[in-house]
XYZ file of C-alpha atoms in Angstrom:
759
model
C 170.535 117.582 48.611
C 170.644 121.155 46.231
C 169.394 122.289 43.112
C 171.942 124.793 41.261
C 171.467 127.024 39.238
C 173.450 129.806 37.067
C 172.288 133.457 36.939
C 173.251 137.012 36.748
C 176.394 135.782 38.907
C 174.607 134.184 41.851
C 173.343 130.875 42.365
C 169.678 129.783 43.008
C 169.200 126.812 44.980
C 165.800 125.005 45.753
C 165.344 122.475 48.505
C 164.416 119.178 47.175
C 164.939 115.653 48.625
C 167.794 113.640 47.165
C 167.349 115.903 43.570
C 171.109 115.073 42.528
C 170.322 111.010 43.615
C 166.965 110.366 41.452
C 166.425 106.420 41.784
C 163.902 104.578 39.337
C 161.415 101.904 39.550
C 159.403 100.256 37.227
C 156.920 102.029 35.076
C 153.769 100.271 36.585
C 153.360 101.147 40.127
C 150.215 101.007 42.553
C 151.120 104.669 43.549
C 147.448 106.462 43.306
C 145.878 102.938 42.898
C 146.332 99.663 41.818
C 147.294 99.180 38.446
C 147.495 102.997 37.698
C 150.934 103.747 35.308
C 153.011 106.145 36.498
C 156.605 108.162 36.378
C 159.483 105.662 36.722
C 161.295 108.531 38.786
C 160.709 108.281 42.751
C 160.390 112.129 43.313
C 158.818 112.947 39.870
C 155.817 109.833 41.459
C 155.632 112.036 45.098
C 154.959 115.579 42.416
C 153.090 114.900 39.597
C 149.849 112.802 39.926
C 149.900 110.977 35.884
C 146.667 112.267 35.518
C 144.933 114.842 33.203
C 141.634 116.356 32.712
C 142.080 118.086 28.328
C 138.495 119.702 28.964
C 139.822 121.699 30.881
C 139.977 125.161 29.430
C 143.301 127.291 29.278
C 143.804 130.299 27.146
C 140.770 132.023 29.370
C 140.485 135.627 29.964
C 141.442 135.587 33.845
C 144.698 133.913 32.318
C 145.407 136.734 29.471
C 144.657 139.267 32.442
C 146.703 137.715 35.494
C 149.535 136.388 33.027
C 150.232 140.003 31.375
C 149.547 141.521 35.144
C 152.353 139.456 36.672
C 154.685 139.801 33.900
C 154.723 143.879 33.966
C 154.709 143.910 37.824
C 157.550 141.426 38.141
C 159.143 143.040 34.895
C 158.875 146.233 36.414
C 159.921 146.013 39.360
C 162.786 143.625 39.173
C 164.226 145.890 36.363
C 163.590 148.569 38.883
C 165.494 147.277 42.125
C 167.964 145.779 39.350
C 169.723 149.927 40.156
C 169.399 149.894 43.743
C 172.536 148.734 45.965
C 170.900 145.650 46.788
C 169.845 144.191 43.707
C 166.580 142.493 45.193
C 164.047 139.995 43.272
C 160.676 139.291 43.592
C 160.726 135.528 42.461
C 157.759 134.236 40.118
C 156.562 132.325 43.724
C 155.545 135.194 44.695
C 153.201 135.663 41.300
C 152.322 131.983 41.306
C 150.660 132.184 45.073
C 149.037 135.338 44.339
C 147.524 134.470 40.830
C 145.368 131.660 43.426
C 142.682 134.059 45.008
C 142.924 136.267 42.458
C 142.240 133.736 40.267
C 139.532 131.941 42.729
C 137.956 136.097 42.658
C 137.977 136.457 39.282
C 135.901 133.134 38.842
C 133.283 134.384 41.242
C 132.857 137.783 40.346
C 133.069 138.744 36.649
C 130.150 138.059 34.113
C 129.665 134.694 32.510
C 128.226 136.322 29.275
C 129.586 135.295 25.580
C 131.295 138.309 24.001
C 131.736 138.476 20.171
C 134.455 139.950 18.644
C 135.368 139.622 14.987
C 133.813 136.308 15.091
C 135.695 135.130 17.638
C 133.362 133.922 20.802
C 135.164 134.395 24.189
C 133.632 134.781 27.864
C 135.153 136.459 30.558
C 134.297 133.679 32.944
C 134.849 129.929 31.498
C 133.992 128.487 35.225
C 135.723 127.622 37.871
C 139.633 128.727 38.293
C 141.611 125.915 37.471
C 144.996 124.206 37.749
C 145.369 124.931 33.545
C 145.189 128.603 33.905
C 147.271 128.936 36.954
C 150.498 127.367 35.486
C 150.133 129.428 32.602
C 149.619 133.189 34.431
C 153.152 131.745 36.269
C 154.963 130.812 33.254
C 153.867 133.982 31.756
C 155.307 136.309 34.808
C 158.449 134.163 34.762
C 159.358 135.806 31.660
C 159.264 139.370 33.712
C 161.198 137.805 36.754
C 164.463 137.938 35.671
C 166.284 140.897 34.618
C 167.563 141.210 30.477
C 170.852 140.697 30.538
C 171.129 143.710 26.970
C 170.326 145.991 29.749
C 173.217 145.870 31.299
C 175.383 146.522 28.156
C 172.845 149.746 27.147
C 173.823 151.143 30.888
C 177.289 150.441 30.577
C 177.473 151.569 26.911
C 175.965 154.876 28.724
C 177.647 155.622 31.854
C 181.226 153.635 30.757
C 182.028 154.323 26.028
C 179.194 157.062 26.244
C 177.817 155.451 23.973
C 173.987 155.760 23.750
C 171.521 153.998 20.710
C 168.228 155.286 21.952
C 164.680 153.762 23.681
C 164.590 151.316 19.785
C 168.384 150.490 19.609
C 168.035 149.625 23.132
C 164.835 147.699 22.269
C 166.055 145.699 19.377
C 169.203 144.368 21.318
C 167.012 143.057 24.399
C 164.659 141.374 21.637
C 166.786 139.465 19.615
C 168.717 138.609 22.381
C 165.751 137.098 24.176
C 164.550 134.914 21.430
C 166.997 133.358 20.114
C 167.122 131.286 23.258
C 163.419 129.860 21.970
C 164.495 128.986 19.015
C 167.248 126.490 20.643
C 164.445 125.837 23.544
C 162.274 125.215 20.643
C 164.813 122.652 19.119
C 165.946 121.253 21.910
C 163.016 120.026 23.830
C 162.533 116.035 22.242
C 165.801 115.663 24.307
C 165.123 117.546 27.022
C 161.503 117.645 27.524
C 159.931 114.568 26.592
C 162.401 112.102 27.944
C 161.292 110.883 31.547
C 164.779 110.842 32.766
C 165.094 114.753 31.922
C 163.495 115.298 35.228
C 164.122 119.113 35.782
C 164.093 118.779 39.774
C 163.230 122.073 40.407
C 159.811 121.582 38.676
C 159.034 119.577 41.216
C 159.082 121.964 44.032
C 156.271 124.368 41.793
C 154.418 121.378 40.586
C 153.825 120.352 44.140
C 152.836 124.096 44.958
C 150.309 124.053 42.564
C 148.931 120.666 43.051
C 148.826 121.886 46.820
C 147.123 124.833 45.755
C 144.477 123.249 43.978
C 144.207 119.484 45.861
C 140.551 120.112 46.501
C 139.094 120.340 42.601
C 138.945 116.527 41.739
C 138.471 117.601 38.286
C 142.312 118.551 38.220
C 143.607 114.574 39.043
C 144.462 112.872 42.942
C 147.476 114.544 45.635
C 149.221 112.539 47.106
C 149.763 115.091 50.233
C 151.974 113.898 53.043
C 150.161 113.371 56.410
C 152.828 115.409 58.385
C 151.593 118.741 56.542
C 148.426 118.305 58.307
C 150.027 117.742 61.575
C 151.003 121.378 62.448
C 148.819 122.708 64.765
C 148.457 126.571 63.222
C 144.782 127.097 61.805
C 145.218 129.652 59.641
C 145.515 129.442 55.946
C 148.419 130.217 53.275
C 146.380 133.261 51.992
C 145.917 134.280 55.347
C 149.977 133.673 56.642
C 151.046 135.198 53.736
C 149.068 138.473 53.796
C 150.180 138.533 57.223
C 153.615 138.302 57.022
C 154.076 140.793 53.915
C 152.649 143.303 55.973
C 154.514 142.775 58.503
C 157.833 142.787 56.442
C 156.041 145.970 53.763
C 156.409 147.100 57.912
C 159.940 146.449 58.923
C 161.761 147.317 55.430
C 160.746 151.113 56.075
C 163.699 150.966 58.494
C 166.360 149.488 56.626
C 165.566 150.517 53.362
C 164.918 154.600 54.979
C 165.165 155.405 58.417
C 168.022 153.428 59.930
C 169.957 151.827 56.105
C 172.212 150.988 59.129
C 170.489 147.411 59.884
C 171.546 146.440 56.155
C 174.959 145.823 57.449
C 175.475 145.326 61.732
C 179.563 146.255 61.526
C 180.366 146.500 64.932
C 184.303 145.641 64.794
C 184.654 149.444 62.432
C 183.065 150.779 65.865
C 185.445 149.861 68.581
C 188.126 152.463 66.474
C 186.351 154.244 63.438
C 189.953 155.566 62.357
C 191.330 152.553 62.038
C 191.750 151.247 58.398
C 192.526 147.629 59.252
C 189.411 147.419 61.676
C 187.940 149.045 59.158
C 188.896 146.351 56.359
C 188.092 143.384 58.277
C 185.063 144.290 60.159
C 182.953 146.085 57.287
C 180.643 144.035 56.118
C 179.326 146.521 53.091
C 182.765 147.090 51.253
C 185.884 145.253 53.714
C 185.414 141.330 54.693
C 183.154 141.718 57.393
C 184.495 139.332 60.203
C 181.700 139.159 62.856
C 179.329 141.489 60.458
C 175.521 140.414 60.056
C 172.954 141.609 58.003
C 168.732 143.034 59.866
C 168.120 143.313 55.849
C 166.058 140.855 54.072
C 166.540 142.814 50.683
C 170.253 142.734 51.491
C 170.024 138.374 50.928
C 167.134 137.880 48.426
C 169.559 140.610 46.121
C 172.058 138.559 45.823
C 171.100 134.450 47.342
C 168.786 132.459 47.167
C 165.979 132.842 49.553
C 167.115 131.055 52.951
C 163.697 129.875 53.175
C 164.015 127.449 50.364
C 167.164 125.493 49.861
C 168.049 122.514 52.847
C 170.356 123.086 55.521
C 173.196 120.704 54.546
C 173.512 122.442 51.118
C 173.891 125.996 53.466
C 176.854 124.557 55.444
C 178.637 123.771 52.312
C 178.258 127.206 51.116
C 179.267 128.903 54.176
C 182.276 126.987 54.786
C 183.126 127.973 50.969
C 182.427 131.817 51.966
C 184.352 131.248 55.091
C 187.815 129.800 53.284
C 187.193 132.348 49.877
C 186.009 135.225 52.006
C 187.557 134.812 55.571
C 190.411 132.852 55.052
C 192.120 133.608 51.385
C 191.058 137.333 50.473
C 192.913 138.261 54.184
C 196.360 136.062 52.635
C 196.211 137.398 49.758
C 195.499 141.024 50.582
C 197.957 141.613 53.441
C 200.851 139.433 51.172
C 200.120 141.894 48.806
C 199.653 139.415 46.272
C 198.501 141.134 43.105
C 199.705 144.630 44.186
C 196.757 144.633 46.210
C 197.560 146.958 49.353
C 197.738 149.906 46.311
C 193.969 149.490 45.906
C 190.880 149.173 48.307
C 190.280 145.343 49.787
C 186.734 145.008 47.689
C 185.421 146.926 45.017
C 184.806 146.418 41.214
C 186.740 148.464 40.222
C 189.484 149.415 37.614
C 192.401 151.327 38.483
C 196.437 151.962 36.519
C 199.964 150.390 38.115
C 199.942 153.453 40.439
C 196.794 153.160 41.830
C 194.180 155.776 40.332
C 191.441 154.906 38.468
C 191.928 153.250 35.202
C 191.439 156.246 32.639
C 190.105 154.746 29.220
C 190.259 158.444 27.346
C 193.548 157.816 27.543
C 193.769 154.000 25.893
C 190.555 154.077 23.324
C 189.934 155.605 20.305
C 186.568 155.219 18.707
C 185.568 152.698 21.893
C 188.432 150.387 20.767
C 191.694 150.144 21.946
C 195.207 151.055 20.545
C 198.063 149.219 21.362
C 200.166 152.643 21.450
C 198.448 154.614 23.590
C 197.725 151.361 26.396
C 201.431 150.931 25.783
C 202.676 153.860 26.994
C 199.713 154.085 29.492
C 199.787 151.688 32.002
C 198.134 148.036 31.842
C 194.607 146.842 34.232
C 194.987 146.594 37.590
C 192.345 144.918 39.927
C 191.310 144.593 43.275
C 193.177 141.354 44.943
C 189.840 140.879 45.650
C 188.293 141.120 42.399
C 190.828 138.798 40.967
C 190.474 135.789 43.084
C 187.196 135.745 42.942
C 187.833 135.391 39.343
C 189.957 132.465 40.036
C 186.714 131.673 42.636
C 184.590 131.498 39.236
C 186.662 128.951 37.677
C 187.137 127.005 40.700
C 183.068 126.525 40.515
C 183.027 125.310 36.963
C 185.428 122.811 37.436
C 183.921 121.648 40.381
C 180.501 121.875 39.209
C 181.936 119.334 35.656
C 183.722 117.537 37.358
C 181.160 117.244 40.308
C 178.355 116.008 37.643
C 180.762 113.416 35.857
C 181.835 111.753 39.609
C 178.647 111.510 41.139
C 176.243 111.195 38.354
C 178.032 110.622 35.270
C 177.006 106.588 35.488
C 173.308 108.039 35.381
C 174.233 110.570 33.220
C 175.225 108.038 29.952
C 172.369 106.080 30.804
C 169.959 108.279 30.427
C 171.183 110.102 27.417
C 171.505 106.975 25.822
C 167.461 106.199 26.148
C 166.418 110.069 25.361
C 165.112 108.879 22.419
C 163.016 105.822 24.184
C 162.428 106.746 27.613
C 158.744 108.275 27.009
C 156.852 107.663 30.552
C 152.277 108.584 30.912
C 153.081 111.745 31.581
C 154.338 112.851 27.554
C 151.792 109.929 26.062
C 149.483 112.122 27.932
C 151.076 115.399 26.383
C 149.768 113.436 22.850
C 146.529 114.619 23.635
C 147.304 117.604 22.177
C 148.690 119.421 19.226
C 152.509 119.706 19.101
C 153.738 123.183 18.793
C 154.909 122.907 14.836
C 158.898 122.745 14.448
C 159.133 125.958 12.114
C 156.701 128.308 14.838
C 160.446 128.013 16.462
C 162.661 127.436 13.309
C 160.715 130.557 12.277
C 161.365 132.486 15.699
C 164.951 131.172 15.980
C 165.331 133.547 11.748
C 164.009 136.258 12.901
C 165.959 136.764 16.129
C 168.794 135.903 13.982
C 168.122 138.252 11.045
C 167.773 140.972 13.446
C 170.726 139.902 15.548
C 172.512 140.675 12.866
C 170.323 143.816 12.271
C 171.643 144.893 15.156
C 174.637 144.873 14.992
C 175.295 146.379 11.140
C 172.545 149.165 11.527
C 174.648 150.298 15.102
C 178.466 150.367 13.900
C 179.409 151.023 17.392
C 178.516 147.290 18.368
C 181.598 146.591 17.002
C 180.384 143.444 15.658
C 180.066 142.362 12.475
C 177.193 139.841 11.420
C 179.989 136.919 11.819
C 180.280 137.223 14.797
C 176.307 136.770 15.408
C 177.207 133.419 13.898
C 180.489 132.592 15.691
C 178.192 133.692 19.217
C 175.146 131.107 17.579
C 177.193 128.510 17.121
C 179.204 128.419 20.522
C 175.273 128.713 21.897
C 174.346 125.714 20.031
C 177.533 123.871 21.015
C 176.974 124.578 24.562
C 173.273 124.317 25.006
C 172.516 120.972 24.894
C 174.809 119.210 26.828
C 174.521 121.961 29.383
C 170.433 121.878 29.108
C 170.697 117.524 30.286
C 173.171 118.865 32.957
C 170.730 120.586 34.501
C 168.023 118.178 33.865
C 169.437 115.638 35.504
C 171.456 117.585 38.243
C 170.099 120.539 38.326
C 173.490 121.955 38.274
C 174.393 124.732 35.209
C 177.702 125.667 34.718
C 178.399 129.016 34.232
C 180.210 129.283 30.681
C 180.462 133.951 30.945
C 184.164 133.652 30.610
C 184.376 131.181 27.981
C 182.442 133.286 25.727
C 183.755 136.770 27.090
C 187.326 135.283 26.217
C 186.635 134.093 22.828
C 185.707 137.432 21.686
C 188.389 138.082 23.567
C 191.142 136.589 21.402
C 189.351 136.524 18.039
C 188.854 140.380 18.408
C 190.703 142.142 20.918
C 190.513 145.869 22.108
C 186.586 145.770 21.394
C 184.459 146.136 24.604
C 181.455 146.566 23.663
C 181.471 143.996 21.228
C 182.925 142.235 23.834
C 179.405 142.602 26.181
C 177.873 141.794 23.370
C 178.962 138.849 22.231
C 178.557 137.266 25.592
C 174.929 138.277 25.653
C 174.544 136.305 22.402
C 176.939 133.139 23.052
C 176.102 132.987 26.335
C 172.637 134.013 27.569
C 171.377 132.737 24.630
C 171.989 129.405 26.498
C 170.878 130.577 29.988
C 167.407 131.992 28.450
C 167.276 128.519 26.117
C 167.664 126.259 29.561
C 165.449 128.590 31.039
C 162.636 128.608 28.326
C 162.955 124.745 28.724
C 162.791 124.504 32.232
C 159.534 126.289 31.524
C 158.474 123.876 28.836
C 159.056 120.682 31.239
C 156.720 122.460 33.949
C 154.224 122.680 31.120
C 154.479 119.443 30.593
C 153.774 117.776 33.883
C 151.011 120.146 34.368
C 149.642 118.921 30.914
C 149.738 122.412 29.188
C 148.500 122.786 25.748
C 152.650 123.425 23.485
C 150.985 125.903 21.464
C 150.038 127.944 24.505
C 153.028 127.323 26.080
C 154.725 128.843 23.284
C 151.870 131.725 22.575
C 151.834 132.546 26.629
C 156.072 132.716 26.801
C 156.428 134.487 23.575
C 153.812 137.652 24.435
C 155.028 137.328 28.142
C 158.935 137.927 26.632
C 156.873 140.878 24.364
C 155.683 142.532 27.539
C 158.496 141.792 29.814
C 160.959 143.888 27.343
C 158.969 146.639 26.777
C 158.023 147.461 30.427
C 162.483 146.708 31.951
C 163.289 148.814 28.928
C 160.891 151.840 29.644
C 161.881 151.368 33.050
C 165.229 151.118 32.284
C 165.307 154.809 30.187
C 162.949 156.402 33.108
C 165.493 156.045 35.547
C 168.340 156.640 33.528
C 167.306 159.979 32.339
C 165.149 161.239 36.726
C 167.795 159.756 38.527
C 170.317 162.091 38.615
C 174.227 161.061 38.669
C 172.689 157.237 38.901
C 175.098 154.389 39.063
C 177.384 156.453 41.320
C 178.010 156.775 45.306
C 176.184 160.142 44.891
C 172.723 158.348 43.924
C 172.821 156.230 46.931
C 170.683 153.707 46.593
C 170.894 153.555 42.975
C 174.234 152.283 43.028
C 173.821 150.279 40.007
C 176.167 147.022 42.009
C 175.650 144.415 39.078
C 176.473 147.460 36.332
C 180.196 147.830 37.972
C 180.588 144.604 37.761
C 179.473 144.389 34.466
C 181.970 147.063 33.297
C 184.906 146.126 35.168
C 184.647 142.898 33.268
C 183.850 144.920 29.766
C 187.595 146.728 30.552
C 189.486 143.480 31.717
C 187.738 141.167 28.676
C 186.720 143.413 25.936
C 189.860 146.178 26.437
C 192.439 144.631 26.901
C 191.024 140.627 26.272
C 192.281 137.695 28.565
C 195.745 137.508 26.244
C 197.328 140.348 28.165
C 195.268 140.041 31.047
C 195.981 136.485 31.356
C 199.632 136.035 29.685
C 201.931 133.594 31.574
C 203.806 137.328 32.290
C 200.994 139.053 33.971
C 200.289 138.839 37.321
C 196.980 137.464 37.302
C 198.077 134.282 35.490
C 197.555 132.219 38.282
C 193.986 132.596 37.478
C 193.990 130.630 35.132
C 194.857 127.442 37.005
C 192.331 127.796 38.883
C 189.787 125.697 36.325
C 192.215 122.940 36.958
C 192.169 122.870 40.829
C 188.323 123.273 40.736
C 187.433 120.079 38.960
C 190.090 118.092 40.388
C 189.115 119.090 44.212
C 185.881 116.523 44.286
C 187.849 113.308 43.340
C 189.503 112.777 47.069
C 186.031 113.353 48.712
C 183.933 111.308 46.081
C 186.865 108.783 46.834
C 186.309 109.111 50.464
C 182.737 109.106 50.267
C 182.565 105.910 48.248
C 184.624 104.260 51.313
C 182.826 105.810 54.512
C 179.263 105.665 52.791
C 178.136 107.157 56.793
C 180.466 109.503 57.401
C 179.543 112.906 57.353
C 181.912 113.293 54.005
C 178.607 111.718 52.162
C 177.327 115.104 52.659
C 180.602 117.383 51.209
C 179.480 118.685 48.114
C 183.099 120.847 46.740
C 180.371 122.512 44.083
C 178.154 123.790 46.694
C 181.098 124.953 48.432
C 182.898 126.562 45.845
C 179.638 128.691 45.009
C 179.845 130.037 48.584
C 181.996 132.831 47.476
C 180.138 133.532 44.494
C 178.316 136.605 44.573
C 181.340 138.403 46.278
C 182.237 141.141 44.933
C 179.270 143.518 44.311
C 177.316 141.885 47.093
C 178.164 143.013 50.574
C 179.905 139.952 53.451
C 177.576 140.743 55.755
C 174.672 138.632 54.048
C 175.895 135.156 54.895
C 175.999 134.732 58.349
C 172.484 135.704 59.061
C 171.180 133.941 55.615
C 173.592 130.926 57.136
C 171.900 131.339 60.391
C 167.673 131.929 59.190
C 168.856 128.461 56.721
C 169.934 126.366 60.139
C 166.760 127.478 62.347
C 164.143 126.974 59.625
C 165.421 124.194 57.492
C 167.586 122.536 59.889
C 165.716 122.876 63.317
C 161.978 123.341 62.435
C 162.017 121.450 59.289
C 162.824 117.997 61.536
C 160.894 119.349 64.839
C 158.040 120.862 63.040
C 158.015 119.431 59.455
C 154.012 120.542 59.786
C 154.474 123.966 59.743
C 157.294 123.733 57.919
C 156.090 121.991 54.865
C 152.497 124.295 55.207
C 153.958 128.256 55.899
C 157.974 128.220 54.489
C 157.938 128.501 50.944
C 155.011 130.667 51.525
C 157.029 132.875 53.616
C 159.562 133.272 51.703
C 157.457 134.668 49.490
C 155.486 137.230 51.347
C 158.945 138.742 53.256
C 159.822 139.693 48.642
C 156.485 140.527 48.353
C 156.451 143.393 51.353
C 160.022 144.498 50.630
C 159.336 145.177 46.718
C 156.399 146.713 48.081
C 157.736 148.776 50.505
C 160.540 150.016 48.565
C 158.175 150.909 45.776
C 156.252 153.083 48.165
C 159.581 155.079 49.560
C 160.817 155.778 46.478
C 157.913 156.981 44.977
C 156.469 158.513 47.378
C 159.297 160.066 48.993
C 162.882 159.828 47.457
C 161.478 160.584 44.130
C 159.465 163.891 45.299
C 163.174 164.767 46.973
C 162.019 164.160 50.837
C 164.886 162.481 52.049
C 165.504 160.818 55.816
C 167.737 163.384 58.358
C 170.899 162.598 58.370
C 171.499 160.484 61.748
C 173.945 157.805 63.713
C 171.741 155.621 61.871
C 171.255 157.150 58.373
C 174.932 157.921 56.995
C 174.903 158.286 53.016
C 178.931 158.957 53.425
C 179.390 155.433 55.352
C 176.234 153.614 55.365
C 177.845 151.242 58.020
C 180.000 152.954 60.117
C 183.417 151.924 58.586
C 184.182 155.265 56.875
C 187.708 154.147 55.265
C 187.422 150.740 54.558
C 187.089 152.072 50.831
C 190.739 153.610 51.476
C 193.957 151.379 50.118
C 196.804 150.531 52.429
C 198.059 154.090 51.878
C 194.648 155.694 53.112
C 193.664 157.648 49.639
C 190.956 156.747 47.862
C 191.900 157.515 44.574
C 188.158 157.347 43.270
C 186.472 159.700 45.924
C 189.684 161.645 45.301
C 188.949 162.198 41.587
C 185.166 162.681 41.892
C 185.705 166.043 44.234
C 188.194 166.846 41.772
C 185.409 167.253 38.786
C-alpha cells in the first residue's frame, strides 16, 4: 500500500501495509491484555499502545537543546542542497534516529543539579531520556526538514526579475507564509486530530519506530513487537548499523560528488556515437529521455523521489509503469511528431522560449515587472518544451486521478468517518484529556498576527504586485481547501496538489504580474500544504501523548529558528557563489528555481487565459484533469469483478505520480530506484523479514546522513576554496554524462548556450 504526499513537486510515499483499506473493530479489545480498551483502527492498534504516563518530563533541557540543534542542522543542510543540481532532502528520520543515542548520552553525563534563573528552577538532567522528549525533538526538527517555499520566491525575484527585498524583507515573507498555516491547523485540529477515524497513516511508521527504540522502558507503555523482528541472525544494533552504513555512504559519495561525477548518470547509449543528436536525446539520463541509463548516486534518487527503501514494491511498480508511459513512450511521440513545435527546442528542460526558438526575453514584454500587452503582441507568445508542456498535463492528470481514486476506493469510508467525526473519539483522545488543551486564542492570535504580517509585507514592498485584498482572497482559497484535503490526507494519505489552481486564480484576477503570482501561490497553496504538515505533527503528538501546549511551543520555536537559518543560508550562497543558478556554477545550478521561475513566466507573465486559451497550442492541457479523473474508473470496475486478480494492485493515482519530478529531475534515477525497491521491498522483505524490519528504515536514514555530511565536507573544504577536481573522462563539467549534444534542438542549436557565450 502507499502513503502519498505532494511536497515541492515530488511525491513522498511511506510503507504501511493496507493503509488504504483501514479496518475497524469494536472499541474494547484484548490487544494487550484482556479487557484493555484500544483504538478501533487495526493499524493504530498495531502501532500505538493505549497507555500513557503523564509524569514523564517533556520540556527538558535535553529536548530544547537537541530539538534546536537538529532544527538548525536540517534547515541549513536542506536549504544548502536546494541550490544544488541534486537537491537532496535530509529527512527527519535522521534526526529521529540520532536523537536517541544522544539523548541517552546526555542523560548519562549531564549533572543533575537544580539551577535557578529569574525564579525559574530547572535541571540539565531530569532523569532517564524518555520517549516524550524524543518525540518533541523530532517534531521540532521536522520544522527544518523541508525548505521554505518563500525562499523560491526570493531567489526567482533576484534571478528573473532583478528585484531584491534584502534579508529583512525576505525573512518577513518567509515568516508570514509559514505561520499562517499554524492558524488553520489549530482551527481544524478538532476535526483532523482528535477523531479516531482521522488516522494519518504516515505517523504510524514514526510511532512504531519511537516505541521500538524505547521498548525496554516500561514507563513508556507496553509495545507489541513482531516476533519476526527478532529472527534475524544479525546481532548488530541499529545504532551501530547506522554508523557503519553512514560511514560507507560518506566515503562513497566522494566519487559521484567530486571525483567521478559520471556516476550520477550512466548514459551509455550516448557513448555509441556522441555526435548523434538522436542518441544524445534518447540516451541522456540527465537532459534527455534516458533509455537504458541508470544512476549509481544515492543523492540523485533521494533528491527527487522518496527513498526506495521506504515504500512497498507494488507502489513502486505502479510509479515505474507511469514513468515508462509518460517519459519513455508519450514524450518521444510528442517530440518527434513536433507537437507543441517541440523540435524547435531541446527535448528536455524547464526553460522558456519565443516562437523562433530563442531564449524568451522578458525585458521586451515587462515594464516594472508587469506585462505590457502591446509589447507582448509585438514580440512573441511564450513557448516551452514538449516535455515540459506534457508534464503540466501529467500534473493535472495526477490531481484528477487522486481525487477520483479517493472517491471510488474510499468514498464510502470517508463519508462515514466525516459523519461521526465529532463523536469519534477513542482511548487516545481520552488519554489526551489529562493535559490542558492549547487555548484556541493561541492559534487565533498566531493567524491574525501572521495575516497582518502578510498584508504588511505586500504593502511595504510594492514590487510584490499584490494588495491587501489579494492576501485575503488567498486566505479564503486556503480556507476552502484545507479541510477537504486534510480529511483526504488523514484517511488515505493522498494529498492532491492545488498549486496550479492557485496560480490560475491569480492569473485570472490579476494577469501579467509574475511576482504577485508567486506570492499568491505561496499564501493560497503553500499555506494549505503547511497546515497539513503541521496537523500531521499534531496527530503524531496525539498518538504519543505529548501535552498540546508543549507541541505548540516547540513547533513555533522550531519554525522561527528554521526560517532564520534558511534565510541566512540563502543569503550566504547567493552572495558567495559566482554565477549561482547557472550551468557555470555546477553543482549549484538551482533546478528547482528554474522550474519555479518558468512557472512564474507561464502563469504570471502570460497567465492561464492566454497560455490555455482555445486558440493556444497548449489548450489540450486543460483536458488532462478530466482524463486523469476518468482513468481509475475501469480499473475500479475490473477490481470489483475480479478481486483476486492483478488488477487489484493497479493504482492509477500512483501511476500518475510516476512522471512527477520530470523535469527537472534526471530520468536515469527511475531504473535504479525501482531496482533497489524490488530487491529490498520485495525480495528481502519476503525472504528475510526479520532483517528488513530491523534495518531497512535505518539504512535509508544512514545513506541520507552519509551523503549530506560528505557533500558539506566537499564544499567547505574543497569547492568553496577553489580546489576543483582535475578534468578527466569521468569529470567533464560541460557534459556530466558525456552526452554533449543533448541540450541542442532538432536543428542542432543550443540557443541558451549561444546567448551565454555572447554575453
